[in-house]
Coordinates of C-alpha atoms and ligand atoms in Angstrom, one line a residue:
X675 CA 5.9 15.6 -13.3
X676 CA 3.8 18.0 -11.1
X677 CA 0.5 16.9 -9.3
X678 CA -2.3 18.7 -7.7
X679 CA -5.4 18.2 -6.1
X680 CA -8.8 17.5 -7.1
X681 CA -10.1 20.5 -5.3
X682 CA -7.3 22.9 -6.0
X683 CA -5.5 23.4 -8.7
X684 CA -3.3 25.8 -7.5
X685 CA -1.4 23.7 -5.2
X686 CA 1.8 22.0 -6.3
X687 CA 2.9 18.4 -4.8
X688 CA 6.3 16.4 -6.2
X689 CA 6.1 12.8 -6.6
X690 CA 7.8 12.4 -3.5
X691 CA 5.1 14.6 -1.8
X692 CA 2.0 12.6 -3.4
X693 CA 3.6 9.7 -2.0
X694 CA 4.3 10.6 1.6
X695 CA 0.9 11.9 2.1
X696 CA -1.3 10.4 0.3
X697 CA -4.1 12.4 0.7
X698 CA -3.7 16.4 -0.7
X699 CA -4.0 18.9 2.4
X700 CA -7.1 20.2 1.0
X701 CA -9.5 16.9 1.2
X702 CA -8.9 16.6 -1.9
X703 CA -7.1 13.5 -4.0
X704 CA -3.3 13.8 -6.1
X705 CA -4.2 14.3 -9.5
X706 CA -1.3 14.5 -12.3
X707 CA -0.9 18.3 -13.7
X708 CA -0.3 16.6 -17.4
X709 CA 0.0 12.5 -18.8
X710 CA 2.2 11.6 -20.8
X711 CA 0.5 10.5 -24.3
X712 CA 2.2 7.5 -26.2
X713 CA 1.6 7.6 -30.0
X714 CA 1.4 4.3 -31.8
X715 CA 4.8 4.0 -33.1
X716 CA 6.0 4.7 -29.1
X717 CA 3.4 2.2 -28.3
X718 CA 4.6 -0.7 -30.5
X719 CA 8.1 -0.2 -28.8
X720 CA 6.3 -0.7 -25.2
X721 CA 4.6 -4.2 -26.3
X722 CA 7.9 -5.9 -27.3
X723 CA 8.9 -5.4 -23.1
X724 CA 8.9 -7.8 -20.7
X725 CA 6.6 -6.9 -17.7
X726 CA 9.0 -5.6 -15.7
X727 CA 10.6 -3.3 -18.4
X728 CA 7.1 -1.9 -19.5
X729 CA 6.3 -1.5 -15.9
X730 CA 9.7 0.9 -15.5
X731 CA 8.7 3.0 -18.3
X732 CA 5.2 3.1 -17.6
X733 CA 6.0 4.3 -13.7
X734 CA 8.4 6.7 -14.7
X735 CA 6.9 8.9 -16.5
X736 CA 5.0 9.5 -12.7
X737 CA 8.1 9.6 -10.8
X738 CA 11.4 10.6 -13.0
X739 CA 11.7 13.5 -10.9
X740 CA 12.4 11.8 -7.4
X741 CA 13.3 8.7 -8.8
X742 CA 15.9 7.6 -11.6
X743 CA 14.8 5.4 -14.1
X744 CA 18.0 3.1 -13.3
X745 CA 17.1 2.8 -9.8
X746 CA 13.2 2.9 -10.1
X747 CA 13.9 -0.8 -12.6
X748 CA 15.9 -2.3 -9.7
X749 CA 13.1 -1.4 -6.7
X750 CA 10.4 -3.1 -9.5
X751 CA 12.5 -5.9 -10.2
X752 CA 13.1 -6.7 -6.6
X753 CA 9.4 -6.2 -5.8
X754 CA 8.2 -8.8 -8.2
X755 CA 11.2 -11.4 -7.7
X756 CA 8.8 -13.3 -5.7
X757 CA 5.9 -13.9 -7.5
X758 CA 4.9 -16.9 -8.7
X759 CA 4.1 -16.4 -11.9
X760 CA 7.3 -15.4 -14.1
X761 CA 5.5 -12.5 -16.2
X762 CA 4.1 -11.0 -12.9
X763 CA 0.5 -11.6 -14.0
X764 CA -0.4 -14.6 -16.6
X765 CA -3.4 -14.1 -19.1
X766 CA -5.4 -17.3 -19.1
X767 CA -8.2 -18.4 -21.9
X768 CA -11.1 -20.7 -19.6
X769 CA -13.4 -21.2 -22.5
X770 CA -14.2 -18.0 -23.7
X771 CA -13.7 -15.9 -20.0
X772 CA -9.9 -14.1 -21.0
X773 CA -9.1 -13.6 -17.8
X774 CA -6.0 -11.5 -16.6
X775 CA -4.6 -13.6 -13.1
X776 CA -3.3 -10.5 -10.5
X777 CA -3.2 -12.7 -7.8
X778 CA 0.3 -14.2 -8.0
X779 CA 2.1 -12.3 -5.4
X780 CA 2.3 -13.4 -1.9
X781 CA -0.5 -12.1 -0.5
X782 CA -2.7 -13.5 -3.5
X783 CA -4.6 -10.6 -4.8
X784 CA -3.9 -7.8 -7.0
X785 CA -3.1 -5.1 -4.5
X786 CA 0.5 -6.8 -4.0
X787 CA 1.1 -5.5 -7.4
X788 CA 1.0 -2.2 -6.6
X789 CA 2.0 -3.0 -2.4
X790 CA 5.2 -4.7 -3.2
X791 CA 6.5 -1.7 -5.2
X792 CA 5.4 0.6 -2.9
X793 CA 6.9 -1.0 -0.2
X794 CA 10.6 -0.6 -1.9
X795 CA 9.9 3.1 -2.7
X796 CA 9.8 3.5 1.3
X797 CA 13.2 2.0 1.5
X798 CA 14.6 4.2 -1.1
X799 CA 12.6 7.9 0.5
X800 CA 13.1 6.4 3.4
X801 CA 17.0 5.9 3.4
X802 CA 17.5 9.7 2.9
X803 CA 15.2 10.8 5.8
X804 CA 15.8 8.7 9.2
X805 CA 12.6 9.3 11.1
X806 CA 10.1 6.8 11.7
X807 CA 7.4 6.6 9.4
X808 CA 3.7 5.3 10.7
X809 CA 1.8 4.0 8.6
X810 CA -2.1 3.5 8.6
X811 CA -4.4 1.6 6.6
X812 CA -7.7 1.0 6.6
X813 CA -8.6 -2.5 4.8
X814 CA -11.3 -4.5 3.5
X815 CA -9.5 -7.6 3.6
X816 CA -7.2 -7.8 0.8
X817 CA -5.3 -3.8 1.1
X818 CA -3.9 -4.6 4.6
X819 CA -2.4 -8.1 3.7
X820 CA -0.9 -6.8 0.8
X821 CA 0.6 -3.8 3.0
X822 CA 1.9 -5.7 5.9
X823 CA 3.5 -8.2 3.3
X824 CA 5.5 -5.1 1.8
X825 CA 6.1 -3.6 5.2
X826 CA 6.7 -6.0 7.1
X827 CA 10.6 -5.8 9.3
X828 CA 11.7 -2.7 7.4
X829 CA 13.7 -0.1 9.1
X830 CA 12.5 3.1 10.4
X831 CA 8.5 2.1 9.2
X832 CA 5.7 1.2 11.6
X833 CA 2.0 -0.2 10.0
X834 CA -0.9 0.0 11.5
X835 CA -3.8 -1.9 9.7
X836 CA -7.4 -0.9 10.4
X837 CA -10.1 -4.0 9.3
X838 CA -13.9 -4.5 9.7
X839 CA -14.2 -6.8 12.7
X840 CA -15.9 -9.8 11.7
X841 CA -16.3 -8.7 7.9
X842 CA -13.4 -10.0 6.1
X843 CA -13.0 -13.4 5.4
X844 CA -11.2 -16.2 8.2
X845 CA -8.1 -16.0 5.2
X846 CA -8.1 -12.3 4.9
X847 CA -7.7 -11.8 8.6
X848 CA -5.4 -14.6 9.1
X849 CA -3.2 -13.5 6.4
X850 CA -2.6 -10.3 8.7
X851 CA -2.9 -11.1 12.0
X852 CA -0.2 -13.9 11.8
X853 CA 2.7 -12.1 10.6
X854 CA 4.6 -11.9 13.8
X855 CA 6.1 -8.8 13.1
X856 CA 7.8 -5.9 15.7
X857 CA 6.7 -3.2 13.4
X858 CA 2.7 -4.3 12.3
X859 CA -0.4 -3.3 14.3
X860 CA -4.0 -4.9 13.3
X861 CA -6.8 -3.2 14.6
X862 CA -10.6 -4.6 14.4
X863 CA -12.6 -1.7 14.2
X864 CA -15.9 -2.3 15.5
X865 CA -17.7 -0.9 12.4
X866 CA -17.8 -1.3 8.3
X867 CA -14.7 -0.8 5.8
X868 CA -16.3 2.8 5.5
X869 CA -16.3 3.9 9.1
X870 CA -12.2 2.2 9.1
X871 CA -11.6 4.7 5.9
X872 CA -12.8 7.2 7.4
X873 CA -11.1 7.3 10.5
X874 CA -7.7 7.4 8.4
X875 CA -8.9 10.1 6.2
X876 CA -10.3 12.4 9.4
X877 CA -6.4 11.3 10.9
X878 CA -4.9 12.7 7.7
X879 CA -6.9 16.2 7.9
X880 CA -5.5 16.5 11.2
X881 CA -2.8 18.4 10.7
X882 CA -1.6 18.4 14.5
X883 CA -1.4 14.7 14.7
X884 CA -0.4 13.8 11.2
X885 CA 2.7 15.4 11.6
X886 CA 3.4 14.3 15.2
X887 CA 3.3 10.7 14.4
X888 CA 5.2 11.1 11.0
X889 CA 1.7 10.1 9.2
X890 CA 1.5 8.1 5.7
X891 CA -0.8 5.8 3.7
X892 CA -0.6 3.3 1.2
X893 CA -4.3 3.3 0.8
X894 CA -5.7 3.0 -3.0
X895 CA -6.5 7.0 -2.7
X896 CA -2.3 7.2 -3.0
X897 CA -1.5 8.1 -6.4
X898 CA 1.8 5.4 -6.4
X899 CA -1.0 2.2 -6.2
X900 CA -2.7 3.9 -9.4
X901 CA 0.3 3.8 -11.4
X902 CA 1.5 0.6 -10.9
X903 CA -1.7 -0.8 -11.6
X904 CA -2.0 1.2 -15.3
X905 CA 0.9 -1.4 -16.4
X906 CA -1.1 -4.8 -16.3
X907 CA -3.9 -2.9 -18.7
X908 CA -0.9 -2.3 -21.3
X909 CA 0.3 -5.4 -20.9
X910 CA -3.0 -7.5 -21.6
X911 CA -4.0 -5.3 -24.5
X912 CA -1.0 -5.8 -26.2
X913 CA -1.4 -9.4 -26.0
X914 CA -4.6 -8.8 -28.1
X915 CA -2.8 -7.1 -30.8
X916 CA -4.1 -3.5 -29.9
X917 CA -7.7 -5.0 -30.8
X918 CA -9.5 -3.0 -29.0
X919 CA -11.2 -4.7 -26.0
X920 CA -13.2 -3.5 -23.0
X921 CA -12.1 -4.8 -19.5
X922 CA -14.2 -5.8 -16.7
X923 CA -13.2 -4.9 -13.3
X924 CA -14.1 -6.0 -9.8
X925 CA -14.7 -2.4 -8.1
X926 CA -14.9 -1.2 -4.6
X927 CA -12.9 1.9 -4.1
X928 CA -12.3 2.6 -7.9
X929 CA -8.6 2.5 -7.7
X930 CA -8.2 -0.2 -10.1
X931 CA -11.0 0.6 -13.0
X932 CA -9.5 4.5 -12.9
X933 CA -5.6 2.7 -13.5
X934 CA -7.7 1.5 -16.7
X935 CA -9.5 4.6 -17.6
X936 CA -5.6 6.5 -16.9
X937 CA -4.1 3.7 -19.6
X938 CA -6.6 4.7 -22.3
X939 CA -6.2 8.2 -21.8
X940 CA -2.4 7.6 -22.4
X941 CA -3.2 5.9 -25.5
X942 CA -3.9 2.4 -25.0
X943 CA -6.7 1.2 -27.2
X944 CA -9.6 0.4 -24.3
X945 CA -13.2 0.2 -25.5
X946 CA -15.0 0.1 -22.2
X947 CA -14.3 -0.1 -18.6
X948 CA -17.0 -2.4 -17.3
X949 CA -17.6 -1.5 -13.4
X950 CA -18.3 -4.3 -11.6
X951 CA -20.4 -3.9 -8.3
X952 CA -21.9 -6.5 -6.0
X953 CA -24.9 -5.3 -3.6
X954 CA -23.4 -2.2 -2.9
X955 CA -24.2 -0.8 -6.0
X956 CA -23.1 3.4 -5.3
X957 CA -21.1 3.2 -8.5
X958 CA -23.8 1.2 -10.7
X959 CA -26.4 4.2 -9.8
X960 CA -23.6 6.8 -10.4
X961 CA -23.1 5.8 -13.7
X962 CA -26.4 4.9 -14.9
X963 CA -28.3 8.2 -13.2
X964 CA -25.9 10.7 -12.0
X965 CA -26.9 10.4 -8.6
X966 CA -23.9 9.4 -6.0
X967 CA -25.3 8.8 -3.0
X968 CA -23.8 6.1 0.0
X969 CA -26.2 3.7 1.8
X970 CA -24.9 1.4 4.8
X971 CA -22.3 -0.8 3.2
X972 CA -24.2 -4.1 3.4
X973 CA -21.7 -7.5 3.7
X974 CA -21.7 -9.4 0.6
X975 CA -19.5 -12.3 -0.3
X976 CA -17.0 -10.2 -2.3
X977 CA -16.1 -8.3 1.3
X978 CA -13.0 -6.2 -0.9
X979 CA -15.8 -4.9 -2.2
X980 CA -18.1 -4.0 0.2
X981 CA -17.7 -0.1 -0.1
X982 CA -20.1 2.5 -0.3
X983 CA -17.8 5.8 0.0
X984 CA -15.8 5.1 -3.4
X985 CA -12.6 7.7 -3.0
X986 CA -11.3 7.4 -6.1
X987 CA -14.5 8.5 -8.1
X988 CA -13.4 12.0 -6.8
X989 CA -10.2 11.5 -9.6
X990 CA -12.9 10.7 -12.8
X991 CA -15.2 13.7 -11.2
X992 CA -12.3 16.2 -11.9
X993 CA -11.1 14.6 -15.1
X994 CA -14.9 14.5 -16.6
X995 CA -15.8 17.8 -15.4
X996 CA -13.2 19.2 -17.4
X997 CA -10.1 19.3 -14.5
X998 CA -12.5 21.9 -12.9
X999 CA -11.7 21.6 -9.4
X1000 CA -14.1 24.1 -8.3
X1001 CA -16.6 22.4 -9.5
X1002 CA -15.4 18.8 -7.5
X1003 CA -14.9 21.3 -4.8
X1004 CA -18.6 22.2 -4.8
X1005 CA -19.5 18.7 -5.1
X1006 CA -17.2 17.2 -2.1
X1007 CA -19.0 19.9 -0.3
X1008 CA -22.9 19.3 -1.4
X1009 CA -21.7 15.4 -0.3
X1010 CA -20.5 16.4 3.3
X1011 CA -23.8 18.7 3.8
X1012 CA -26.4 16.7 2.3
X1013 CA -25.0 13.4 1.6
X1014 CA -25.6 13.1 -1.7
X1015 CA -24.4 15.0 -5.2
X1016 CA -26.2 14.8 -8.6
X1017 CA -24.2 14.8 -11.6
X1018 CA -25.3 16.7 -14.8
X1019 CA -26.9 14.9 -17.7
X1020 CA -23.5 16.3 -19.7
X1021 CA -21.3 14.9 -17.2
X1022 CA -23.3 11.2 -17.1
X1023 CA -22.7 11.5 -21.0
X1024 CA -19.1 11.8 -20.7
X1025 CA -18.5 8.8 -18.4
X1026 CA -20.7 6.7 -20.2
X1027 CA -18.1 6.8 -23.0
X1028 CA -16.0 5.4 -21.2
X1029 CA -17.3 3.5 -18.4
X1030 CA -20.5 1.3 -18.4
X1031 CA -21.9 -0.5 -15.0
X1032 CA -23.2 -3.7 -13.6
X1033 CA -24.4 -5.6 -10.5
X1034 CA -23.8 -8.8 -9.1
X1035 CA -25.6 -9.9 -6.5
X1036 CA -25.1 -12.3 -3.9
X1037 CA -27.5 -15.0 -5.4
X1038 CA -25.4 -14.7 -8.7
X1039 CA -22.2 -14.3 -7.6
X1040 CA -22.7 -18.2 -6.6
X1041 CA -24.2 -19.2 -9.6
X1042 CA -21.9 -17.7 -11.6
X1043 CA -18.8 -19.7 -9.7
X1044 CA -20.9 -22.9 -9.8
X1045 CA -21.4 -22.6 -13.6
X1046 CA -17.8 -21.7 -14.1
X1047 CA -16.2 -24.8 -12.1
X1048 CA -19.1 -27.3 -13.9
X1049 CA -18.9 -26.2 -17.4
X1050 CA -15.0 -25.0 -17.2
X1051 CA -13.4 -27.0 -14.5
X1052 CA -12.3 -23.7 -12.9
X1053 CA -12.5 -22.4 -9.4
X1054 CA -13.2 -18.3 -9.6
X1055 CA -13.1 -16.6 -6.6
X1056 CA -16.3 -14.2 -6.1
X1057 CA -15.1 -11.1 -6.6
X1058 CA -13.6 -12.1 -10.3
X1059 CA -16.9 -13.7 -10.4
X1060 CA -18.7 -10.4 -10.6
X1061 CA -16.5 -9.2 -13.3
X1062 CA -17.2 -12.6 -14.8
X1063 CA -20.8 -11.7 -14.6
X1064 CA -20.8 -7.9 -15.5
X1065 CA -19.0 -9.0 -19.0
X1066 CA -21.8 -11.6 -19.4
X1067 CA -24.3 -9.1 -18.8
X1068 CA -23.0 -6.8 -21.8
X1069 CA -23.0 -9.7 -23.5
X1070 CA -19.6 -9.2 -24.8
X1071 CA -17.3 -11.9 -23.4
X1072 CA -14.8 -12.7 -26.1
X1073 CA -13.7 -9.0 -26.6
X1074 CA -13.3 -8.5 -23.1
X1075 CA -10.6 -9.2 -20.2
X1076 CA -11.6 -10.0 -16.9
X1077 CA -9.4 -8.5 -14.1
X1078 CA -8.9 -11.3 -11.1
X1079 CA -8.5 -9.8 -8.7
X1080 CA -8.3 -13.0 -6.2
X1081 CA -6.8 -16.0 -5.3
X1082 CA -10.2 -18.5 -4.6
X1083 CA -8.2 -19.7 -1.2
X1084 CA -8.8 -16.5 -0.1
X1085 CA -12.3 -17.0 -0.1
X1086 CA -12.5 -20.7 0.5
X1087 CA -16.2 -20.7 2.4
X1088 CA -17.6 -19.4 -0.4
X1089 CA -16.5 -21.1 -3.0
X1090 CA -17.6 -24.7 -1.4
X1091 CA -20.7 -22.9 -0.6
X1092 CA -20.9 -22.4 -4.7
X1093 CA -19.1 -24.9 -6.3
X1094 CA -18.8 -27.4 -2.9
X1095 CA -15.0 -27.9 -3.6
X1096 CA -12.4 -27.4 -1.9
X1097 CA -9.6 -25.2 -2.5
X1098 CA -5.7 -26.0 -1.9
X1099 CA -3.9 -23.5 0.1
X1100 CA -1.2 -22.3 -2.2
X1101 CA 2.3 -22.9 -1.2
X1102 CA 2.4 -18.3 0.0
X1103 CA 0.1 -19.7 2.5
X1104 CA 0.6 -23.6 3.5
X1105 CA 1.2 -22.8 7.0
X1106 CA -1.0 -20.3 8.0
X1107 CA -3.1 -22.1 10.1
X1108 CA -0.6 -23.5 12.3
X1109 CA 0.0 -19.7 13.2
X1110 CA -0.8 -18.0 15.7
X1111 CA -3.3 -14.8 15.6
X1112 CA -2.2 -11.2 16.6
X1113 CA -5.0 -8.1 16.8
X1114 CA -6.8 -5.8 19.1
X1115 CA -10.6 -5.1 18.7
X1116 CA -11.7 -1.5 19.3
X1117 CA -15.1 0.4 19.0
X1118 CA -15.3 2.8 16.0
X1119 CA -14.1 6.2 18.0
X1120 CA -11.2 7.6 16.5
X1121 CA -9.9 9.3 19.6
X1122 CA -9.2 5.6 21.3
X1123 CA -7.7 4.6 18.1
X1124 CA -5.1 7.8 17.9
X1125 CA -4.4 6.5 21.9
X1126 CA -3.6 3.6 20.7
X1127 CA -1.6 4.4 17.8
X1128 CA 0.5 7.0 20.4
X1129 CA 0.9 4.0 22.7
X1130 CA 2.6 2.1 20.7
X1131 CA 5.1 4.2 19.3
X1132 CA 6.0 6.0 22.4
Ligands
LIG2425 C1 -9.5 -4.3 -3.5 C2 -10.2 -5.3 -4.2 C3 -11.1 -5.0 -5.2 C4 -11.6 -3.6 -5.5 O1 -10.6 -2.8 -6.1 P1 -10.7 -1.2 -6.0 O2 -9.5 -0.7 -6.6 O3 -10.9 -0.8 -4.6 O4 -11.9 -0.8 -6.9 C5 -11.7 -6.0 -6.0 N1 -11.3 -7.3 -5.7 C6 -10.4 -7.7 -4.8 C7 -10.1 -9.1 -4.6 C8 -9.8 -6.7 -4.0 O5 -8.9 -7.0 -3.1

């Protein structure tokens, strides 16, 4: 399989490629040349698999080209031997919430799905090709735990994590900074998840320095997180006997809710993708008026969510406008200069058949976890909450699968602060606080942060 990029269509990436960079030379994102379309006979074969099995085919169709089959089942076998949950993810009924637990890998959310994998497909480029690779990452909590927890100790790979300081939650950081690893750097970035992504993306578009420091990113703009999270929506549909069901989706960076939209345009049978959003609602607007338009990310208490530049919406821009990449081109563009784009009333049209939008604010982010833990006996952590509440909204509960995202230990302040329990560190994390704490804080200036970064490789 080919890619190319969002803005370009002319240029041609390998797997291996998309992987290693990330981020397409242009600006733009990795975007497949072609999917692979499963008819229904194909797809009855795929829901007799175990996860592991259906998460092989699934990936392969991605990668074939730079990775066998053979060897791509033994780097996802290994990646998930450590979960805690035996099918990888477990599909829970709390009254009538279907929820879809992502959280059972050891950094407890749902990035560690995709991390974990990713982590092993280093090892495997990385065996062929000795120089060092260095990593960056820019986090809002739960993306740099799941990274360092892939990365951490392996040959040849250095990671350097970039977090809001002050903006993630006590867990979050902790989870990161107490690693004691030779090869992990966290930074505290004096600034918001936006100003930490940006400073990786401007790093990328420097040619220059990208390739000095052997540059790559495991960010959910790299095309290898998208796959790996397309398996878990085949997987929970299938449990509903191809009914077809909408699912609702915590969403900052839109990595997750596009895997979804990517699985029904392979052939699963998805009604809608309900868009979950807290206060920072750039998604919510886009869908609903066309206008796409980031404010100041404002801190919430779903802090993984807490984004208002939303990379991956760049992906559905080129698939709804037809795979035009002149006209995402155009819009990247009118989004630099004025800061702002407004979408067609055609192009609102054709997400809305697909997509639909809904906010959760603070004030009912709480209620909803109180609610949940009084009249279910079950502790949700608040940013499955919001997808909780967005399927609520729609009114449409039973037909729908609620993506959680989080372990509620992750966010244990606020869920006493909602439900006034506490929370039980699971056993990934029993010791954590005994640890001790590892990071540098530096302003939001990119040229101290590339210092830094040459400092400590050299
Ligand atoms: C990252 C994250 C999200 C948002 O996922 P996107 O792919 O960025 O939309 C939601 N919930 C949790 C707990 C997360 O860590």
């Amino acid at each position: 399989m080919k890619y190319f990029s969002t803005r370009n269509k002319n240029l041609n990436f390998s797997f291996k490629d998309v992987f290693l960079r990330g981020l397409a030379p242009d600006g733009g994102l990795f975007i497949p040349q072609k999917l692979k379309i499963y008819n229904s006979s194909e797809l009855k074969e795929l829901s007799d698999l175990k996860y592991t099995d259906l998460a092989t085919e699934i990936i392969s169709n991605f990668c074939a080209s730079d990775i066998d089959k053979k060897k791509l089942k033994t780097l996802i076998e290994k990646a998930y031997k450590g979960f805690d949950s035996k099918d990888v993810v477990t599909i829970k009924k709390i009254g009538n919430i279907n929820l879809l637990e992502l959280y059972h890998g050891p950094t407890l959310a749902f990035k560690d799905i995709a991390m974990q994998v990713i982590g092993n497909i280093y090892n495997e480029f990385n065996s062929e090709n000795k120089k060092i690779i260095n990593i960056i990452v820019a986090t809002s909590g739960d993306t740099g735990s799941a990274a360092i927890s892939a990365l951490s100790g392996k040959p040849n790979i250095n990671v350097f994590v970039l977090h809001p300081h002050n903006k993630i939650s006590n867990i979050q950081r902790k989870i990161m900074t107490t690693i004691g690893s030779r090869n992990v750097y966290n930074i505290a970035i004096k600034g918001s998840f936006d100003d930490c992504q940006k400073i990786v993306k401007d790093m990328f578009n420097e040619n220059e320095f990208r390739e000095k420091i052997n540059m790559s990113g495991v960010n959910s703009i790299n095309w290898a997180r998208i796959i790996c999270q397309i398996v878990y929506y085949f997987y929970a549909a299938f449990k509903f006997n191809n009914k077809k069901i909408n699912f609702a989706v915590p969403t900052g960076n839109f990595g997750d809710v596009y895997a979804g939209y990517i699985a029904k345009k392979m052939g699963l049978g998805i009604d809608k993708l309900i868009v979950a959003t807290n206060e920072n609602d750039i998604l919510k607007r886009v869908i609903d008026t066309g206008e796409y338009k980031p404010d100041q990310a404002k801190p919430s208490f779903s802090p993984s969510m807490d984004i208002q530049v939303s990379s991956n919406f760049e992906r559905l821009l080129f698939n709804i406008a037809g795979e035009d990449d002149k006209r995402v081109f155009l819009l990247m563009n009118e989004l630099s200069a004025k800061g702002f784009f407004k979408l067609s009333r055609e192009e609102i049209g054709i997400i809305k058949k697909d997509f639909c939008a809904e906010k959760i604010n603070n004030k009912d982010t709480l209620s909803i976890m109180e609610e949940v833990e009084k009249k279910l006996n079950f502790i949700l952590d608040p940013h499955t909450a919001t997808a909780v509440g967005a399927a609520k909204k729609i009114n449409n509960l039973s037909s729908t699968v609620v993506l959680g995202t989080a372990h509620p230990y992750k966010f244990l302040e606020t869920v006493k602060m909602a439900t006034g329990k506490d929370v039980q560190p699971p056993i990934q994390l029993s010791k954590i606080e005994d640890k001790e704490e590892k990071y540098d804080i530096l302003e939001n200036d990119i040229l101290k942060i590339k210092n830094y970064i040459l400092e400590k490789i050299i």
